[in-house]
């Protein structure tokens, strides 16, 4: 399907890619303990976010498929802003986005 084709195309472009559930939370996870509990509760979770749920819920209600692409700048757990890689994440998102129209047509 679309996920497999997009994943392979992103990988072929030399961008690191991982697929899995994105956890919808009302706040960011700020402790290693909470991160471990979430990882245990949802094995294979790829990320946590707040923004995608509304889009996914609306798409589901209207029978429209949805795929969320996230560029990760920091890991889940204790907040260390000095370790954030926002520039790298934005470059990866730009590279992945440039492939979308080729794959999803």
One Martini backbone bead per residue (centre of mass of N, CA, C, O) as a GRO file, in nm:
protein
  105
    1UNK     BB    1   0.101   0.034  -0.007
    2UNK     BB    2   0.157   0.353   0.073
    3UNK     BB    3   0.347   0.307   0.312
    4UNK     BB    4   0.556   0.125   0.174
    5UNK     BB    5   0.626   0.315  -0.061
    6UNK     BB    6   0.712   0.560   0.109
    7UNK     BB    7   0.925   0.427   0.282
    8UNK     BB    8   1.109   0.337   0.046
    9UNK     BB    9   1.152   0.618  -0.083
   10UNK     BB   10   1.284   0.749   0.162
   11UNK     BB   11   1.512   0.548   0.195
   12UNK     BB   12   1.627   0.587  -0.100
   13UNK     BB   13   1.692   0.902  -0.023
   14UNK     BB   14   1.850   0.876   0.270
   15UNK     BB   15   1.620   0.860   0.485
   16UNK     BB   16   1.522   0.818   0.787
   17UNK     BB   17   1.287   0.548   0.879
   18UNK     BB   18   0.978   0.508   1.073
   19UNK     BB   19   0.724   0.294   1.181
   20UNK     BB   20   0.421   0.380   1.368
   21UNK     BB   21   0.279   0.474   1.630
   22UNK     BB   22   0.112   0.770   1.746
   23UNK     BB   23   0.096   0.927   2.034
   24UNK     BB   24  -0.174   1.068   2.211
   25UNK     BB   25  -0.127   1.367   2.395
   26UNK     BB   26  -0.168   1.637   2.642
   27UNK     BB   27   0.145   1.592   2.688
   28UNK     BB   28   0.461   1.583   2.754
   29UNK     BB   29   0.726   1.377   2.809
   30UNK     BB   30   0.955   1.422   3.110
   31UNK     BB   31   1.016   1.112   3.178
   32UNK     BB   32   1.155   0.803   3.188
   33UNK     BB   33   0.922   0.652   3.322
   34UNK     BB   34   0.695   0.735   3.126
   35UNK     BB   35   0.832   0.634   2.870
   36UNK     BB   36   0.841   0.335   2.958
   37UNK     BB   37   0.534   0.295   2.991
   38UNK     BB   38   0.459   0.362   2.697
   39UNK     BB   39   0.638   0.143   2.562
   40UNK     BB   40   0.486  -0.090   2.703
   41UNK     BB   41   0.192  -0.022   2.609
   42UNK     BB   42   0.329   0.064   2.304
   43UNK     BB   43   0.464  -0.118   2.098
   44UNK     BB   44   0.637   0.065   1.844
   45UNK     BB   45   0.640   0.344   1.905
   46UNK     BB   46   0.749   0.642   1.729
   47UNK     BB   47   0.565   0.865   1.883
   48UNK     BB   48   0.470   1.190   2.009
   49UNK     BB   49   0.151   1.377   2.008
   50UNK     BB   50  -0.117   1.627   1.927
   51UNK     BB   51  -0.189   1.715   1.620
   52UNK     BB   52  -0.308   1.447   1.457
   53UNK     BB   53  -0.585   1.359   1.576
   54UNK     BB   54  -0.794   1.544   1.437
   55UNK     BB   55  -0.737   1.446   1.152
   56UNK     BB   56  -0.786   1.144   1.200
   57UNK     BB   57  -1.080   1.168   1.299
   58UNK     BB   58  -1.197   1.305   1.047
   59UNK     BB   59  -1.113   1.092   0.844
   60UNK     BB   60  -1.264   0.856   0.969
   61UNK     BB   61  -1.555   0.982   0.954
   62UNK     BB   62  -1.504   1.003   0.613
   63UNK     BB   63  -1.324   0.763   0.492
   64UNK     BB   64  -1.026   0.875   0.509
   65UNK     BB   65  -0.716   0.846   0.454
   66UNK     BB   66  -0.422   0.846   0.676
   67UNK     BB   67  -0.095   1.018   0.700
   68UNK     BB   68   0.178   1.057   0.920
   69UNK     BB   69   0.440   1.298   0.923
   70UNK     BB   70   0.741   1.293   1.119
   71UNK     BB   71   0.981   1.502   1.264
   72UNK     BB   72   1.254   1.435   1.475
   73UNK     BB   73   1.424   1.629   1.742
   74UNK     BB   74   1.333   1.447   1.996
   75UNK     BB   75   1.317   1.262   2.266
   76UNK     BB   76   1.162   1.083   2.491
   77UNK     BB   77   1.162   1.267   2.795
   78UNK     BB   78   1.383   1.436   2.915
   79UNK     BB   79   1.446   1.774   2.894
   80UNK     BB   80   1.689   1.866   2.621
   81UNK     BB   81   1.745   2.135   2.434
   82UNK     BB   82   2.050   2.084   2.347
   83UNK     BB   83   1.959   1.803   2.184
   84UNK     BB   84   1.813   1.932   1.975
   85UNK     BB   85   1.722   1.870   1.604
   86UNK     BB   86   1.561   2.076   1.416
   87UNK     BB   87   1.714   2.107   1.149
   88UNK     BB   88   1.722   1.804   1.080
   89UNK     BB   89   1.416   1.762   1.082
   90UNK     BB   90   1.347   1.963   0.853
   91UNK     BB   91   1.516   1.824   0.635
   92UNK     BB   92   1.367   1.551   0.646
   93UNK     BB   93   1.086   1.664   0.579
   94UNK     BB   94   1.159   1.783   0.306
   95UNK     BB   95   1.249   1.519   0.176
   96UNK     BB   96   0.984   1.360   0.218
   97UNK     BB   97   0.790   1.567   0.078
   98UNK     BB   98   0.921   1.548  -0.214
   99UNK     BB   99   0.796   1.241  -0.252
  100UNK     BB  100   0.485   1.232  -0.235
  101UNK     BB  101   0.381   1.285  -0.529
  102UNK     BB  102   0.520   1.034  -0.654
  103UNK     BB  103   0.375   0.808  -0.465
  104UNK     BB  104   0.051   0.921  -0.422
  105UNK     BB  105  -0.077   0.891  -0.731
   0.00000   0.00000   0.00000
